[in-house]
Amino acid sequence: MATIIDGKAVAGALRKSLKAEIESLKAAGITPGLAVVLVGGDPASKVYVGSKEKACAELGMHSERYNLKEETAMGELLALIGKLSKDDKIHGILVQLPLPRHLDEKTVLEAIPAHKDVDAFHPENVGRIMIGDYRFLPCTPAGVMELILSTGVSIEGRECVVVGRSNIVGKPMAMLLLHKSGTVTVCHSKTKNLGEVTRRADILVAAVGRAKFITADMIKPGAVVIDVGMNRDENGKLCGDVDFESALPFAGYITPVPGGVGPMTIAMLMKNTVAAAKAAAKQL
Ligand code: GUN
């Protein structure tokens, strides 16, 4: 029977240490500040943005939320990013994705100055991740790394399989595991005999966005299974990419959904914002 990895507890410990760090920064006159921009009314995005705002408040950070209407023109969004870029109270700028279809994501992400890009989605930061010279770690993959670390299972020399190749999760995830000397395989929709590949994994990260896609027969007994998915099942209940109930007897460690990767992503965003504030203070 697998040990369930408690993402809330791991994130709680991280937030506690961040809170102490924020208090000492504030005593030195620096309050880390995050601006979150939401365009349109996507219900899931509203929930995520709300959680980010709440996390800032709990840690005593400054946060600003901008709700722009669905029809917002590119010029208007870029003008807001430009204004936030020059605002010294704001150390991190996050534009929630996905954007409405008429807005070009690439143009928007490139408009955020790399030193305020706490998502690490700007091409400069993506390039830094590739060569291991990080300014910010991308929040979700960084959170996954902390969860793996919490199990005490070492990554070095282990078979690591990432299912999913998105720019937000799959690709940077593979890179972080590689930097820890894992033997990394990235699977995707065109992968042949997926189960054969995933069954090799000592560490399996599922980031496909399909409810209960990874079933027990695809898991190596004793593996560390990290579920990045956030889906609704046939009854509308929140579930991950892994069929949790069936995987539980086989995995060595497994994250639940909710309460696994989600809280870590937010904690890592706070960590990046604090790092951005510290870097800005050094420039003064
Ligand atoms: N949409 C889903 N995940 C993320 C994230 O980590 N950052 C942003 N900006 N948008 C997202």
Coordinates of C-alpha atoms and ligand atoms in Angstrom, one line a residue:
M1 CA 0.0 0.0 0.0
A2 CA 1.4 3.4 -1.0
T3 CA 2.3 6.2 1.4
I4 CA 0.2 9.2 0.5
I5 CA 2.3 12.3 0.0
D6 CA 0.7 15.2 1.9
G7 CA 1.1 18.2 -0.4
K8 CA -0.7 20.5 2.0
A9 CA 1.8 19.6 4.8
V10 CA 4.9 20.0 2.6
A11 CA 3.5 23.3 1.3
G12 CA 2.6 24.4 4.8
A13 CA 6.2 23.9 6.0
L14 CA 7.5 25.9 3.0
R15 CA 5.1 28.7 3.7
K16 CA 6.1 28.8 7.3
S17 CA 9.8 29.3 6.4
L18 CA 8.7 31.9 3.7
K19 CA 6.7 33.8 6.3
A20 CA 9.7 34.2 8.5
E21 CA 11.8 35.4 5.6
I22 CA 9.0 37.9 4.5
E23 CA 8.9 39.2 8.1
S24 CA 12.6 40.0 8.1
L25 CA 12.4 41.5 4.6
K26 CA 9.5 43.7 5.8
A27 CA 11.6 44.8 8.8
A28 CA 14.2 45.9 6.2
G29 CA 11.6 47.9 4.4
I30 CA 10.9 45.5 1.5
T31 CA 7.4 44.0 1.1
P32 CA 7.3 41.4 -1.7
G33 CA 4.5 42.2 -4.1
L34 CA 2.7 40.1 -6.7
A35 CA 0.4 41.3 -9.5
V36 CA -2.0 38.7 -10.9
V37 CA -3.8 39.5 -14.1
L38 CA -6.9 37.6 -15.1
V39 CA -8.4 38.2 -18.5
G40 CA -12.0 36.9 -18.9
G41 CA -14.1 34.7 -16.6
D42 CA -12.8 31.1 -16.9
P43 CA -14.1 29.5 -13.7
A44 CA -11.1 27.4 -13.0
S45 CA -8.7 30.3 -13.6
K46 CA -10.8 32.4 -11.2
V47 CA -10.4 29.8 -8.5
Y48 CA -6.6 29.6 -9.1
V49 CA -6.2 33.4 -9.0
G50 CA -8.2 33.5 -5.8
S51 CA -5.9 31.0 -4.2
K52 CA -2.8 33.0 -5.2
E53 CA -4.3 36.2 -3.8
K54 CA -5.2 34.4 -0.5
A55 CA -1.7 32.9 -0.2
C56 CA -0.2 36.4 -0.6
A57 CA -2.5 37.8 2.1
E58 CA -1.7 34.9 4.5
L59 CA 2.1 35.5 4.2
G60 CA 1.8 39.3 4.6
M61 CA 2.8 40.0 1.0
H62 CA 1.4 42.8 -1.1
S63 CA -0.8 41.7 -3.9
E64 CA -2.8 43.3 -6.7
R65 CA -5.4 41.6 -8.8
Y66 CA -6.5 42.9 -12.2
N67 CA -9.7 41.4 -13.7
L68 CA -9.9 42.4 -17.3
K69 CA -12.9 41.7 -19.4
E70 CA -12.9 38.9 -22.0
E71 CA -12.8 41.4 -24.9
T72 CA -9.7 43.2 -23.7
A73 CA -7.5 44.4 -26.6
M74 CA -3.9 43.4 -26.8
G75 CA -2.8 47.0 -26.5
E76 CA -4.7 47.4 -23.2
L77 CA -3.1 44.2 -21.7
L78 CA 0.4 45.2 -22.8
A79 CA -0.1 48.7 -21.4
L80 CA -1.0 47.2 -18.0
I81 CA 2.0 44.9 -18.1
G82 CA 4.1 47.9 -19.0
K83 CA 2.8 49.8 -16.0
L84 CA 3.4 46.9 -13.6
S85 CA 6.9 46.4 -15.0
K86 CA 7.8 49.9 -13.9
D87 CA 6.1 49.7 -10.5
D88 CA 8.6 49.2 -7.7
K89 CA 6.0 47.8 -5.3
I90 CA 5.5 44.9 -7.8
H91 CA 8.2 42.2 -7.9
G92 CA 6.3 39.5 -9.7
I93 CA 3.8 39.7 -12.6
L94 CA 1.6 36.7 -13.4
V95 CA -0.8 36.6 -16.3
Q96 CA -3.1 33.7 -15.8
L97 CA -3.3 31.2 -18.7
P98 CA -5.1 30.3 -20.8
L99 CA -5.8 33.7 -22.4
P100 CA -8.9 34.4 -24.6
R101 CA -8.2 33.2 -28.1
H102 CA -7.8 36.7 -29.6
L103 CA -4.7 37.4 -27.4
D104 CA -1.4 35.9 -28.5
E105 CA 0.1 34.2 -25.5
K106 CA 3.7 34.4 -26.8
T107 CA 3.5 38.2 -27.2
V108 CA 2.1 38.6 -23.7
L109 CA 4.6 36.3 -21.9
E110 CA 7.5 38.0 -23.7
A111 CA 6.2 41.4 -22.5
I112 CA 6.7 40.5 -18.9
P113 CA 10.3 41.5 -17.9
A114 CA 12.3 38.3 -17.2
H115 CA 13.2 39.5 -13.7
K116 CA 9.5 39.9 -12.7
D117 CA 8.5 36.6 -14.5
V118 CA 7.7 34.6 -11.4
D119 CA 6.0 31.9 -13.6
A120 CA 9.3 31.4 -15.4
F121 CA 7.5 31.3 -18.8
H122 CA 9.5 34.1 -20.5
P123 CA 11.9 32.6 -23.1
E124 CA 14.9 34.0 -21.2
N125 CA 13.9 32.1 -18.1
V126 CA 13.0 29.0 -20.1
G127 CA 16.5 29.1 -21.6
R128 CA 18.0 29.5 -18.1
I129 CA 16.1 26.4 -17.0
M130 CA 17.6 24.5 -19.9
I131 CA 21.2 25.3 -18.9
G132 CA 20.5 25.0 -15.2
D133 CA 21.2 28.7 -14.4
Y134 CA 17.9 29.5 -12.7
R135 CA 16.5 32.9 -11.8
F136 CA 13.1 31.3 -11.0
L137 CA 12.1 27.7 -11.1
P138 CA 8.8 27.0 -12.9
C139 CA 6.2 26.7 -10.0
T140 CA 4.5 23.3 -10.8
P141 CA 7.7 21.3 -11.7
A142 CA 9.5 22.9 -8.8
G143 CA 6.7 21.9 -6.5
V144 CA 6.9 18.3 -7.8
M145 CA 10.6 18.2 -7.1
E146 CA 9.9 19.2 -3.5
L147 CA 7.3 16.4 -3.2
I148 CA 9.8 13.8 -4.5
L149 CA 12.4 15.2 -2.1
S150 CA 9.9 14.7 0.8
T151 CA 9.8 11.0 0.1
G152 CA 13.5 10.6 0.6
V153 CA 13.7 8.7 -2.7
S154 CA 16.8 9.8 -4.6
I155 CA 16.5 10.7 -8.3
E156 CA 20.0 10.1 -9.3
G157 CA 20.3 7.2 -11.8
R158 CA 16.6 6.4 -11.5
E159 CA 14.2 5.9 -14.4
C160 CA 12.0 9.0 -14.4
V161 CA 9.0 9.1 -16.8
V162 CA 7.1 12.3 -17.5
V163 CA 3.7 11.9 -19.3
G164 CA 2.9 15.1 -21.0
R165 CA 5.1 17.6 -22.9
S166 CA 3.6 21.0 -22.2
N167 CA 5.7 24.1 -21.9
I168 CA 4.2 24.7 -18.4
V169 CA 4.8 21.3 -16.9
G170 CA 6.1 18.4 -19.0
K171 CA 9.2 20.0 -20.7
P172 CA 10.6 21.9 -17.6
M173 CA 9.8 18.9 -15.4
A174 CA 11.9 16.7 -17.6
M175 CA 14.7 19.2 -17.3
L176 CA 14.6 19.5 -13.5
L177 CA 14.7 15.7 -13.2
L178 CA 17.6 15.6 -15.6
H179 CA 19.5 18.1 -13.6
K180 CA 19.2 15.7 -10.6
S181 CA 20.7 13.0 -12.8
G182 CA 17.6 11.0 -13.4
T183 CA 17.3 9.0 -16.6
V184 CA 14.4 10.8 -18.1
T185 CA 11.8 9.8 -20.7
V186 CA 9.1 12.1 -21.9
C187 CA 5.9 10.5 -23.2
H188 CA 3.1 12.1 -25.1
S189 CA 0.0 11.5 -27.2
K190 CA 2.1 9.8 -30.0
T191 CA 4.1 7.5 -27.7
K192 CA 3.7 3.8 -28.6
N193 CA 3.0 1.3 -25.9
L194 CA 2.7 3.9 -23.2
G195 CA 2.2 1.4 -20.4
E196 CA 5.4 -0.4 -21.3
V197 CA 7.3 2.9 -20.8
T198 CA 5.5 4.1 -17.7
R199 CA 6.0 0.6 -16.1
R200 CA 9.8 1.2 -16.2
A201 CA 9.4 4.4 -14.1
D202 CA 10.8 4.5 -10.5
I203 CA 9.5 8.1 -10.6
L204 CA 6.4 8.7 -12.6
V205 CA 5.0 12.2 -13.2
A206 CA 1.6 12.4 -14.9
A207 CA 0.8 15.8 -16.5
V208 CA -1.6 14.9 -19.4
G209 CA -4.8 16.6 -18.3
R210 CA -7.0 13.5 -18.8
A211 CA -9.0 12.1 -15.9
K212 CA -7.7 8.8 -14.5
F213 CA -5.6 8.2 -17.6
I214 CA -2.8 6.4 -15.7
T215 CA -4.1 3.1 -14.4
A216 CA -2.6 0.6 -12.0
D217 CA -1.3 -1.7 -14.7
M218 CA 0.9 1.2 -16.0
I219 CA 2.7 1.6 -12.6
K220 CA 5.8 -0.2 -11.5
P221 CA 5.3 -1.6 -8.0
G222 CA 6.8 0.7 -5.4
A223 CA 7.1 3.7 -7.8
V224 CA 6.8 7.3 -6.7
V225 CA 3.7 8.6 -8.5
I226 CA 3.2 12.3 -8.8
D227 CA -0.1 13.5 -10.2
V228 CA -0.2 17.0 -11.7
G229 CA -3.7 16.5 -13.2
M230 CA -6.7 18.6 -12.2
N231 CA -9.7 17.1 -14.0
R232 CA -13.4 16.3 -13.4
D233 CA -14.5 12.7 -13.5
E234 CA -17.8 11.4 -15.0
N235 CA -19.6 12.6 -11.8
G236 CA -18.1 16.0 -11.9
K237 CA -15.8 15.2 -9.0
L238 CA -12.2 16.7 -9.0
C239 CA -9.7 14.0 -9.9
G240 CA -6.1 13.7 -11.2
D241 CA -4.5 12.0 -14.3
V242 CA -3.9 8.9 -12.2
D243 CA -6.6 6.5 -11.2
F244 CA -5.8 7.0 -7.5
E245 CA -7.9 4.2 -6.0
S246 CA -6.5 1.5 -8.3
A247 CA -2.9 2.8 -8.1
L248 CA -2.8 3.0 -4.3
P249 CA -2.0 -0.7 -3.7
F250 CA 0.8 -0.7 -6.2
A251 CA 2.7 2.6 -5.9
G252 CA 5.3 3.2 -3.2
Y253 CA 4.3 6.9 -2.8
I254 CA 1.5 8.7 -4.4
T255 CA 0.0 12.3 -4.4
P256 CA -3.7 12.8 -4.0
V257 CA -5.8 15.3 -6.0
P258 CA -6.7 17.6 -4.5
G259 CA -4.1 18.1 -1.8
G260 CA -1.0 17.0 -3.7
V261 CA 0.7 19.2 -6.3
G262 CA -1.8 22.1 -6.2
P263 CA -0.7 23.6 -2.9
M264 CA 2.9 23.2 -3.8
T265 CA 2.5 25.2 -7.0
I266 CA 1.2 28.2 -5.1
A267 CA 3.9 27.9 -2.4
M268 CA 6.6 27.9 -5.1
L269 CA 5.0 31.0 -6.7
M270 CA 5.3 32.8 -3.3
K271 CA 8.9 31.6 -3.1
N272 CA 9.6 33.0 -6.5
T273 CA 8.0 36.4 -5.6
V274 CA 10.1 36.6 -2.4
A275 CA 13.2 35.8 -4.5
A276 CA 12.3 38.5 -7.0
A277 CA 11.9 41.0 -4.2
K278 CA 15.3 40.1 -2.7
A279 CA 16.9 40.4 -6.1
A280 CA 15.3 43.8 -6.7
A281 CA 16.5 45.0 -3.2
K282 CA 20.1 44.0 -4.2
Q283 CA 19.8 46.3 -7.3
L284 CA 19.1 49.4 -5.1
Ligands
GUN1 N1 -2.6 28.3 -15.8 C1 -2.5 27.0 -15.3 N2 -1.3 26.9 -14.6 C2 -0.8 28.1 -14.6 C3 0.4 28.7 -14.0 O1 1.2 28.0 -13.4 N3 0.6 30.0 -14.3 C4 -0.2 30.8 -15.0 N4 0.1 32.0 -15.3 N5 -1.3 30.3 -15.6 C5 -1.6 29.0 -15.4

